[in-house]
mmCIF file of C-alpha atoms in Angstrom:
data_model
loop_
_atom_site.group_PDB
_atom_site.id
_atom_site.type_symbol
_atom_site.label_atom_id
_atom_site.label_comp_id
_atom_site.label_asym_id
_atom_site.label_seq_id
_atom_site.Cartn_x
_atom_site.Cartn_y
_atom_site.Cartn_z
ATOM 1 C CA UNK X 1 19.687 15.098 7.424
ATOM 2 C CA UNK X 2 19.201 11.309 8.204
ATOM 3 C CA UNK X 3 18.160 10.417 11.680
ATOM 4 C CA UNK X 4 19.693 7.280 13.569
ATOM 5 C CA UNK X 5 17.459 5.970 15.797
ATOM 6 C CA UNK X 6 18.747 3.214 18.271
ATOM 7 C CA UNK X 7 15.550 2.001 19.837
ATOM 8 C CA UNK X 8 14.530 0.910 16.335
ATOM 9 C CA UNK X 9 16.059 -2.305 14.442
ATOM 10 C CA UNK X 10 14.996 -3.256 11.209
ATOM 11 C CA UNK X 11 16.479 -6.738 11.581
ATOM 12 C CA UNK X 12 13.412 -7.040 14.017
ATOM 13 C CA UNK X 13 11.170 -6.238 10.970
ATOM 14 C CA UNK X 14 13.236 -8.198 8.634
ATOM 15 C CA UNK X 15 12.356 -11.991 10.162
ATOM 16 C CA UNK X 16 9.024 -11.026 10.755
ATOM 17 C CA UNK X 17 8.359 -10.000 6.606
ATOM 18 C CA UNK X 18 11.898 -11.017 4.530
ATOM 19 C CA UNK X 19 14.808 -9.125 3.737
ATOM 20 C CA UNK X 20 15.117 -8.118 0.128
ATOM 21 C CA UNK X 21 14.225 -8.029 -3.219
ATOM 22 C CA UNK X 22 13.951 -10.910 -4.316
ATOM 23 C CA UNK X 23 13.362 -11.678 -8.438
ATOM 24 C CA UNK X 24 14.737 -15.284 -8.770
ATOM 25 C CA UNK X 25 10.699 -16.421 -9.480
ATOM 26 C CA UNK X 26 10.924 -14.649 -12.840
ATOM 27 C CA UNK X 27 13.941 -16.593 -14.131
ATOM 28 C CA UNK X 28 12.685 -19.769 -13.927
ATOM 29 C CA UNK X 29 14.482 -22.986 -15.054
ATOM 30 C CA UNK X 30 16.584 -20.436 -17.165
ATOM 31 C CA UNK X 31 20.588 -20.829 -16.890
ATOM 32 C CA UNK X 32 23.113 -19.411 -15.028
ATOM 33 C CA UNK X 33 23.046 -16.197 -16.007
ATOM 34 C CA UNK X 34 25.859 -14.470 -13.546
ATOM 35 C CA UNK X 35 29.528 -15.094 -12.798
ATOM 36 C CA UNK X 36 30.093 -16.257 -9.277
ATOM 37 C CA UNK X 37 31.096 -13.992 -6.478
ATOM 38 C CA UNK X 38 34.398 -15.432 -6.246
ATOM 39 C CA UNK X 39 35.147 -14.651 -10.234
ATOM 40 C CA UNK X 40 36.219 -10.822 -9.864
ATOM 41 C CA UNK X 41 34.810 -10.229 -13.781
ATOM 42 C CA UNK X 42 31.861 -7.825 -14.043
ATOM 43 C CA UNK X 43 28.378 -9.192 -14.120
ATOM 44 C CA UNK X 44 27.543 -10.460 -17.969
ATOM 45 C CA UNK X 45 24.759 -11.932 -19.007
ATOM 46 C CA UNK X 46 24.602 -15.758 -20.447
ATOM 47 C CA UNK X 47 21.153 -15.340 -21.910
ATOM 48 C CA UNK X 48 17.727 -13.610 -20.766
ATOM 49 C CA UNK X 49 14.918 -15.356 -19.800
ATOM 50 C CA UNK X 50 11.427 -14.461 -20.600
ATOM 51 C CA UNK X 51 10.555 -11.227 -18.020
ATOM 52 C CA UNK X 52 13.131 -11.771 -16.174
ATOM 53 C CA UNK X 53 13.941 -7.940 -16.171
ATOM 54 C CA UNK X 54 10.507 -6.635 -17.058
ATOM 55 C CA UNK X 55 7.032 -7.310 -15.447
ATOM 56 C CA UNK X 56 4.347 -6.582 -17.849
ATOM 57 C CA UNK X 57 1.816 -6.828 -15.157
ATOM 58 C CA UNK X 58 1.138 -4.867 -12.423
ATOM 59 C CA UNK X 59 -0.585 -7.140 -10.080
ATOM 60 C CA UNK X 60 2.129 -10.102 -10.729
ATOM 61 C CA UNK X 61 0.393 -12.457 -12.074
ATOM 62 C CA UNK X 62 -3.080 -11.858 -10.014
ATOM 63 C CA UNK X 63 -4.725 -9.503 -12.606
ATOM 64 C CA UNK X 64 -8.282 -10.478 -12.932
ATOM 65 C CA UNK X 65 -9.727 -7.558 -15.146
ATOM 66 C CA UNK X 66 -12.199 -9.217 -17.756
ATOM 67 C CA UNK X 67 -11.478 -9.152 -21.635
ATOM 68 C CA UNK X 68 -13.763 -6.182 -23.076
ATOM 69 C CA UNK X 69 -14.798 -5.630 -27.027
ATOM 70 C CA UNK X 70 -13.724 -2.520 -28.726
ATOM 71 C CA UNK X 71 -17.610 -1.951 -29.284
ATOM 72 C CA UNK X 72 -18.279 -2.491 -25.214
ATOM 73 C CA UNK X 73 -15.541 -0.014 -24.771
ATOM 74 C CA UNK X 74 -16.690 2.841 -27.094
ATOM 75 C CA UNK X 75 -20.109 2.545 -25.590
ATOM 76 C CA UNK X 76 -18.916 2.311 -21.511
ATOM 77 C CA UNK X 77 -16.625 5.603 -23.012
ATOM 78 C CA UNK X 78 -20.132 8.080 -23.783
ATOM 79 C CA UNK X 79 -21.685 7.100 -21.097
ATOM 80 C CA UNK X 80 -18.728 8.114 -18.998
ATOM 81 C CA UNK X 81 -18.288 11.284 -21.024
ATOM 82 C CA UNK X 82 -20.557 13.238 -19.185
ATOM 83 C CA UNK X 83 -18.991 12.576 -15.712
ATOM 84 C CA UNK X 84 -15.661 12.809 -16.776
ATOM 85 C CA UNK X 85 -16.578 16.538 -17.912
ATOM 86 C CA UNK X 86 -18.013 17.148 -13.976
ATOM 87 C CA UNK X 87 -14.869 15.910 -12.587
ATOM 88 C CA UNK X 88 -12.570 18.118 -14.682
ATOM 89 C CA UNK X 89 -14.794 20.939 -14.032
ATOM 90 C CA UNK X 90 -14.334 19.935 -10.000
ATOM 91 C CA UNK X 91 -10.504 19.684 -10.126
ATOM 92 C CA UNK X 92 -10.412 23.497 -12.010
ATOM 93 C CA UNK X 93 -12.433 24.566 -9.128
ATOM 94 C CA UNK X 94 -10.506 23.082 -6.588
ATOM 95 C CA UNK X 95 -7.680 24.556 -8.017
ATOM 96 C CA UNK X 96 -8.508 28.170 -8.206
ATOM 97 C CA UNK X 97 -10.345 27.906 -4.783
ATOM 98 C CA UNK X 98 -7.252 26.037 -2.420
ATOM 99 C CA UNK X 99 -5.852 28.051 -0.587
ATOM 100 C CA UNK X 100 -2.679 26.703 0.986
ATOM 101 C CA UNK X 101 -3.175 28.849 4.325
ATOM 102 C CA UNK X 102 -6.324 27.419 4.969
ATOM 103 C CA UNK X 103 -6.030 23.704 4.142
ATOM 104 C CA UNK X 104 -2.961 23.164 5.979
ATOM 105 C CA UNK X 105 -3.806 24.319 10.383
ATOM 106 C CA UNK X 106 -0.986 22.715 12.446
ATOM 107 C CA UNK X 107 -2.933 20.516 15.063
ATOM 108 C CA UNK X 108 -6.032 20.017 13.180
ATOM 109 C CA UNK X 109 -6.957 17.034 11.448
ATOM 110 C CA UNK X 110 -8.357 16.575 7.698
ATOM 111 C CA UNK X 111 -10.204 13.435 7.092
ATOM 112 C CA UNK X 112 -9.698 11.579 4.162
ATOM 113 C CA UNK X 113 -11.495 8.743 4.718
ATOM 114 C CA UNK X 114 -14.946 8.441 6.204
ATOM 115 C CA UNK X 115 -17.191 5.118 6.617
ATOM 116 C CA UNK X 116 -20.201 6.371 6.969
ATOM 117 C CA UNK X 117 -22.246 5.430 3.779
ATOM 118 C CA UNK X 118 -22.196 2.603 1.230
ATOM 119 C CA UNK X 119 -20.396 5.350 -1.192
ATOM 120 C CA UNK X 120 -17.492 5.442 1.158
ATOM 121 C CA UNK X 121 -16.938 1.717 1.019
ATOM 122 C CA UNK X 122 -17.061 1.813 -2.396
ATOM 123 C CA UNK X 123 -13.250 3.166 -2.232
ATOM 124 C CA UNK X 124 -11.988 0.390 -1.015
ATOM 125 C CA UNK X 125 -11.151 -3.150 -2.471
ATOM 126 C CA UNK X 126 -10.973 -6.291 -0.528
ATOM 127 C CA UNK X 127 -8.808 -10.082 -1.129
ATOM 128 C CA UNK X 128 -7.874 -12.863 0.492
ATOM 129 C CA UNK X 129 -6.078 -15.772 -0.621
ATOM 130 C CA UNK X 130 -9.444 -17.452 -0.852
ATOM 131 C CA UNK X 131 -10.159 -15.035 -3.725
ATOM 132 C CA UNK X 132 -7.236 -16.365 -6.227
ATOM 133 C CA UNK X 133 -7.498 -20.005 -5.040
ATOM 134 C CA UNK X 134 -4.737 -20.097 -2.615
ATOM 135 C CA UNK X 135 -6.702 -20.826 1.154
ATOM 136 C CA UNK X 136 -9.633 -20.406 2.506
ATOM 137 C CA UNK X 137 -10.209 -17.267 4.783
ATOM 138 C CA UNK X 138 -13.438 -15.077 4.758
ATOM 139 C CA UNK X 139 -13.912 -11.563 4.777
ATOM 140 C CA UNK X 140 -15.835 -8.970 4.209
ATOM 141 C CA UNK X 141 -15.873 -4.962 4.998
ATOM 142 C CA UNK X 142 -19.496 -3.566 5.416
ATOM 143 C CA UNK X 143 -21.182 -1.156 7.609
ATOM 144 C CA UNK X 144 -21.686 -2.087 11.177
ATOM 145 C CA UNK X 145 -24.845 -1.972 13.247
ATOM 146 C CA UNK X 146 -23.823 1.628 14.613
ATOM 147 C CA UNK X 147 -22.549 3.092 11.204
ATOM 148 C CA UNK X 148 -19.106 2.528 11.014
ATOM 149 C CA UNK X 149 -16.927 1.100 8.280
ATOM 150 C CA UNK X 150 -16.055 -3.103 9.545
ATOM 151 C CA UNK X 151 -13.687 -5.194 8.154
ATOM 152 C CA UNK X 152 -13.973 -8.804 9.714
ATOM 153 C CA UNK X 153 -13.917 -12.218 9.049
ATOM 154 C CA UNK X 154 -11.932 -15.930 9.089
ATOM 155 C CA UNK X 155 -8.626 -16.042 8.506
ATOM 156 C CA UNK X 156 -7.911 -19.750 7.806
ATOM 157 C CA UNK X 157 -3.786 -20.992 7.628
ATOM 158 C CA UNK X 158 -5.107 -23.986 6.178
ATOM 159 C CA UNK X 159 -3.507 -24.309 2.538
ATOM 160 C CA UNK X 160 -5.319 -26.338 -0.895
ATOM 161 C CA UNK X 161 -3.930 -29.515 -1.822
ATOM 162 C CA UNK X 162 -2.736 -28.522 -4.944
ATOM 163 C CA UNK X 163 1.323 -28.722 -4.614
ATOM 164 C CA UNK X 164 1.752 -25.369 -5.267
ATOM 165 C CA UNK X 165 0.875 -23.025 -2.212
ATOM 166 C CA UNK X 166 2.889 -23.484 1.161
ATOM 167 C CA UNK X 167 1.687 -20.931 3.093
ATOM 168 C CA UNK X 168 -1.670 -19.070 3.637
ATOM 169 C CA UNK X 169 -3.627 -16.885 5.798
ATOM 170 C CA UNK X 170 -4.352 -13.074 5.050
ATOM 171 C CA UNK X 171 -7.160 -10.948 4.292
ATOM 172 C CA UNK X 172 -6.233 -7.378 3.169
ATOM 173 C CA UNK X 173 -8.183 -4.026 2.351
ATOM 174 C CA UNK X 174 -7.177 -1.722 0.539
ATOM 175 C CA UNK X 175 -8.252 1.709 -1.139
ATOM 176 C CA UNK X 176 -8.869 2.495 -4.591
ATOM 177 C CA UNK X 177 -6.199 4.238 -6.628
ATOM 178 C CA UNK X 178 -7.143 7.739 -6.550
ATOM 179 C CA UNK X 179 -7.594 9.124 -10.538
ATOM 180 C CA UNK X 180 -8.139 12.657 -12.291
ATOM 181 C CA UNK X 181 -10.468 13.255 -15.068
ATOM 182 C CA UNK X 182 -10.214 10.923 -18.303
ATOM 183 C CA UNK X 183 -8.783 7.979 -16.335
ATOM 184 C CA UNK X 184 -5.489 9.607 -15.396
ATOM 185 C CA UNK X 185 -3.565 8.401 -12.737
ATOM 186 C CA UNK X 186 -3.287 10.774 -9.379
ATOM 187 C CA UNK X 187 -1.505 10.846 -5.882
ATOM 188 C CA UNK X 188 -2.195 11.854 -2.692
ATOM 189 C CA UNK X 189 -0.357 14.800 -1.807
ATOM 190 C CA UNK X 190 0.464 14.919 1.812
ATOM 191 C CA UNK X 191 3.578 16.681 2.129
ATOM 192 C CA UNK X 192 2.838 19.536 4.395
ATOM 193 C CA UNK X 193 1.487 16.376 6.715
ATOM 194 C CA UNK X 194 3.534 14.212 9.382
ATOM 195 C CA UNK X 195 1.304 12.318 11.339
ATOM 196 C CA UNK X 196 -1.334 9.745 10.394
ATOM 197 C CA UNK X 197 -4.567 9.936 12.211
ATOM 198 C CA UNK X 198 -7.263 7.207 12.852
ATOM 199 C CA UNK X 199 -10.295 6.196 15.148
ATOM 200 C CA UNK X 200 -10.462 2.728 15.321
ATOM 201 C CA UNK X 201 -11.719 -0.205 17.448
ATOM 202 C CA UNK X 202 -9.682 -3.517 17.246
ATOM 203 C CA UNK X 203 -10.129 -6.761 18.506
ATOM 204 C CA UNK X 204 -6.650 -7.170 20.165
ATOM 205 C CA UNK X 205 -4.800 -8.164 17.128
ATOM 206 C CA UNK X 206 -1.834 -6.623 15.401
ATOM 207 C CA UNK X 207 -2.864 -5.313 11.391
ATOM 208 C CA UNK X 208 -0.349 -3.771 8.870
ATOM 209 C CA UNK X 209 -0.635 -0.547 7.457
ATOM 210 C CA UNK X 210 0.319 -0.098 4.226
ATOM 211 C CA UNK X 211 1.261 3.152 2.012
ATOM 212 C CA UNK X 212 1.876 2.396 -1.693
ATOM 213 C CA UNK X 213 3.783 4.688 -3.187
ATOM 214 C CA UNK X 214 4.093 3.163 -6.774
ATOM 215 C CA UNK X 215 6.793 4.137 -9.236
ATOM 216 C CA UNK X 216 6.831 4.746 -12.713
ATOM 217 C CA UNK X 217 9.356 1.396 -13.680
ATOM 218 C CA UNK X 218 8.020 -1.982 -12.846
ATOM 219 C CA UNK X 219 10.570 -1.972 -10.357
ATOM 220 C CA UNK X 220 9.082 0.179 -8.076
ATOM 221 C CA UNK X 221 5.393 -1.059 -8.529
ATOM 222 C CA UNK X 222 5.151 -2.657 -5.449
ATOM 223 C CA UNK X 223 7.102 -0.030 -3.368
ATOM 224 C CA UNK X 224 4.919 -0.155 -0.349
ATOM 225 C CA UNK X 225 5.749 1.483 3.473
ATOM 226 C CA UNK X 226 4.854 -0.374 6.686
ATOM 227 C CA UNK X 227 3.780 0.099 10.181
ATOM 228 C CA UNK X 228 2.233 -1.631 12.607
ATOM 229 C CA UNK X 229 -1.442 -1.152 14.458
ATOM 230 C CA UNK X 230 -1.348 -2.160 17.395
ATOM 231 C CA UNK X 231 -5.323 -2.374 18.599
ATOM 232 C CA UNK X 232 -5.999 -2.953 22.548
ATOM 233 C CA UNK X 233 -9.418 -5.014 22.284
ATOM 234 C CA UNK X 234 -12.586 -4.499 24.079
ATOM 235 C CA UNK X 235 -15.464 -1.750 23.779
ATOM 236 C CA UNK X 236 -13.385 1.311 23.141
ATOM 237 C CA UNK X 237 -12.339 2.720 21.055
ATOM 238 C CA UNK X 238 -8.603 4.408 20.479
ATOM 239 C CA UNK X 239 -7.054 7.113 18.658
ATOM 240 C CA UNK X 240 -4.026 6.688 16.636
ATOM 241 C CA UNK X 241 -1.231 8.549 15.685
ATOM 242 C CA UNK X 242 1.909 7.604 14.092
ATOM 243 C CA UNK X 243 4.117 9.587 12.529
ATOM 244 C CA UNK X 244 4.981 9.193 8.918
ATOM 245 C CA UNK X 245 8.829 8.989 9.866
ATOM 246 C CA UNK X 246 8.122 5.510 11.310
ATOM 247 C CA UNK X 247 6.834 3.706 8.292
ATOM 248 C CA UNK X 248 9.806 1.675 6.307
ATOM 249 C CA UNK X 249 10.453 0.045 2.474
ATOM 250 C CA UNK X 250 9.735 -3.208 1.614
ATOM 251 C CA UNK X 251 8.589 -4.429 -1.969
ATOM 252 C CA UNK X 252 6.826 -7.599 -2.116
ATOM 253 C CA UNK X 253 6.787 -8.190 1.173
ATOM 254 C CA UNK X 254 10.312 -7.854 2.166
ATOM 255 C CA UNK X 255 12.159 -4.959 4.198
ATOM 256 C CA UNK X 256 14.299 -3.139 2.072
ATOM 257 C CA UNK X 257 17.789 -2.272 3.213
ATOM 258 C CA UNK X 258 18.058 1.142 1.343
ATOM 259 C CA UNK X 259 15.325 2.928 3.450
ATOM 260 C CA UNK X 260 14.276 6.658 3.221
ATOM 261 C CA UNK X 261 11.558 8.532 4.016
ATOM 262 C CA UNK X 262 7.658 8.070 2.496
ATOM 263 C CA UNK X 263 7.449 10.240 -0.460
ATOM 264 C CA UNK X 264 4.586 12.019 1.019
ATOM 265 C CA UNK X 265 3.634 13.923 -2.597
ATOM 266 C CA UNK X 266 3.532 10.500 -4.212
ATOM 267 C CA UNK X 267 0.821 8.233 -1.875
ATOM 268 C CA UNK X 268 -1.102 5.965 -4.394
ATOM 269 C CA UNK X 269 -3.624 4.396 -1.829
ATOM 270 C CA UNK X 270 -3.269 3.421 1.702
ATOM 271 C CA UNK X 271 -4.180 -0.593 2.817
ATOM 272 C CA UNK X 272 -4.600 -2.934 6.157
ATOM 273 C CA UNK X 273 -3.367 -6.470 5.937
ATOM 274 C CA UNK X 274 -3.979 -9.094 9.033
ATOM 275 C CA UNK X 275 -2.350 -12.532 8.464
ATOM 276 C CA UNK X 276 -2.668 -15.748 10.365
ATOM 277 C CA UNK X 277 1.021 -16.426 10.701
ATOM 278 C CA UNK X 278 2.296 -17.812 14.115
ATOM 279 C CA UNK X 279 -0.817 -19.752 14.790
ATOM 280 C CA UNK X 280 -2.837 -16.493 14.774
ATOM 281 C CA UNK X 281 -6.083 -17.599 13.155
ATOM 282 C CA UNK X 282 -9.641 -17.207 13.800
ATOM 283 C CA UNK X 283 -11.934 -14.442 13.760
ATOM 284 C CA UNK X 284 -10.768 -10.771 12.934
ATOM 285 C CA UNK X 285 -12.738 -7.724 13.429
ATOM 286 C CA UNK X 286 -11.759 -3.754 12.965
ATOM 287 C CA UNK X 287 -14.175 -1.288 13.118
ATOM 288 C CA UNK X 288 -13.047 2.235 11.295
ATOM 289 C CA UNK X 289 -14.171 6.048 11.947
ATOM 290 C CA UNK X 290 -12.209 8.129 9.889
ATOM 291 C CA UNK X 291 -8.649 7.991 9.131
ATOM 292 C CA UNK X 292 -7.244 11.324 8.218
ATOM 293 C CA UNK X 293 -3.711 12.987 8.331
ATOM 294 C CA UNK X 294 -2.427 15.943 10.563
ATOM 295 C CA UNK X 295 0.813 18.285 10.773
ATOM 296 C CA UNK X 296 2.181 17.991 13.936
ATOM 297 C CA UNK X 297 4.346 21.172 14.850
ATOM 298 C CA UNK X 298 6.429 18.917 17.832
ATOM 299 C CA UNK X 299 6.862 16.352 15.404
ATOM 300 C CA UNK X 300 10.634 17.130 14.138
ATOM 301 C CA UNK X 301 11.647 13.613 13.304
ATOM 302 C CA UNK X 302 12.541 13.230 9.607
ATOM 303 C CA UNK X 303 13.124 9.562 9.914
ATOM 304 C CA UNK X 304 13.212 6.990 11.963
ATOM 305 C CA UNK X 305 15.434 4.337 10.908
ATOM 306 C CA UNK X 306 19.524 4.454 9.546
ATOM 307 C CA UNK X 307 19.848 5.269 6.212
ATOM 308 C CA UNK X 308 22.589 3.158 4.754
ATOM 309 C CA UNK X 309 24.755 4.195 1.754
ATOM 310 C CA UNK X 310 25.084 1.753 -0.762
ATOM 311 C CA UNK X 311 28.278 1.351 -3.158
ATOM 312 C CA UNK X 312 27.993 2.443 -6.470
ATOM 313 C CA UNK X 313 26.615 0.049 -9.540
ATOM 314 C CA UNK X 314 24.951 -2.439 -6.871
ATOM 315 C CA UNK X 315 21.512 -3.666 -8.294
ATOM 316 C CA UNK X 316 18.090 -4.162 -6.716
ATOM 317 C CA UNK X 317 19.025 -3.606 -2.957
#
């Protein structure tokens, strides 16, 4: 059952971020490779550029892991042996021990993150375009004087003089992929959830959230849903709720026009992003409690947004 929701337009979120996919960047100087629009033929290829239907990388382009001997390998592998054994051992536990009744109470809410101890920040990784040579904003994300988790800095719109970068400006956090035993990839699984829960204190600026839900194909690698926080400023501190129906699509930064709901059984990590676009720069600062998740029973909204139905054999919405 899709939900049409008329206080909601995407077209809003669409200037504010982009509008759709967008892979011309891996073509390159390559040729034409597709009949016009006006020449009713199907779509057939001239000739294939390098990647230009397959990204090899993950991070597009901005992978920075270091170049590691076999020998360095085998040895970082026994010394890991040993704690990959305790965290196999954990997950059989956890296994046998859940018990569905008990993890999942309707208006209670089960904290996932906590940033109360050096070990908690170590969950999360932190860039800005200062950190692949593309600007100059600061950050960092460290306990505050009272104990809580703080991400602040610069942000900086200011771009280098190299030719290359036009615009600039962001600092984003974001947490660590979550794993099983023996380096296998995991998800969060937060489908008998609706709401997301958080204790924050802002500075009066607007962040992103982001859920990645990443795919198996390269495609859907940077499948990512949005919502905006909205923080009021000041002393306080506020608690937020927003409902996972209100989060919509968008891969590399643009708003998707096939939308859906988050795949709530298939959360990779969870990020914040604060830009300086619109003359927005300066000093940032967000303080974090906890951010957990919560099933709200009066929450029956499946999704927010109109769910369009796209004609067959159309490519890369």
């Amino acid at each position: 059952m899709s939900i049409r929701c008329s206080k909601v337009n995407l077209n809003l979120l669409r200037s504010a971020i982009g509008v759709y996919r967008n892979y011309s960047h891996l073509a390159g100087n390559a040729p034409k490779l597709f009949a016009s629009a006006s020449e009713r033929h199907p779509i057939v290829p001239v000739r294939f550029a390098n990647n230009l239907f397959w990204e090899k990388d993950r991070k597009g382009g901005y992978d920075t892991t270091k170049k590691v001997s076999r020998k360095q390998l085998i040895l970082d592998g026994l010394k890991e042996l040993r704690q990959e054994f305790a965290l196999f051992n954990k997950e059989w536990k956890e296994k046998l021990a859940s018990d569905p009744l008990v993890v999942f109470r309707p208006g209670e809410t089960d904290v996932v993150f906590n940033f109360e101890t050096e070990k908690d920040l170590d969950r999360w990784v932190l860039t800005t375009d200062k950190d692949h040579n593309e600007g100059f904003t600061e950050a960092k994300l460290e306990l505050s004087p009272a104990g809580f988790g703080l991400f602040h800095g610069t942000l900086e719109s200011r771009v280098p003089k190299d030719g290359r970068i036009k615009r600039s400006g962001y600092a984003n956090i974001r947490s660590v992929r979550v794993r099983k035993s023996f380096k296998r990839d995991a998800f969060y699984d937060w489908e008998q959830y609706n709401t997301l829960v958080m204790r924050v204190r802002g500075d009066g600026r607007s962040y992103l959230i982001n859920l990645a839900s990443e795919g198996y194909y390269d495609i859907l690698w940077n499948d990512i849903y949005h919502y905006v926080l909205f923080t009021r400023g000041g002393p306080h501190w506020q608690y937020v709720r927003i409902p996972f129906s209100k989060f919509f699509l968008a891969s590399k930064g643009r708003v998707q026009d096939s939308q859906g709901p988050v795949p709530l059984n298939r959360i990779s990590s969870i990020g914040f992003s604060v830009g300086a676009r619109g003359g927005h720069e300066g000093q940032f600062r967000l303080e974090f409690d906890y951010i957990g998740v919560e099933y709200d029973p009066s929450h029956r909204e499946e999704f927010a947004y109109e769910m369009y139905k796209q004609p067959k054999y159309i490519v890369a919405t």
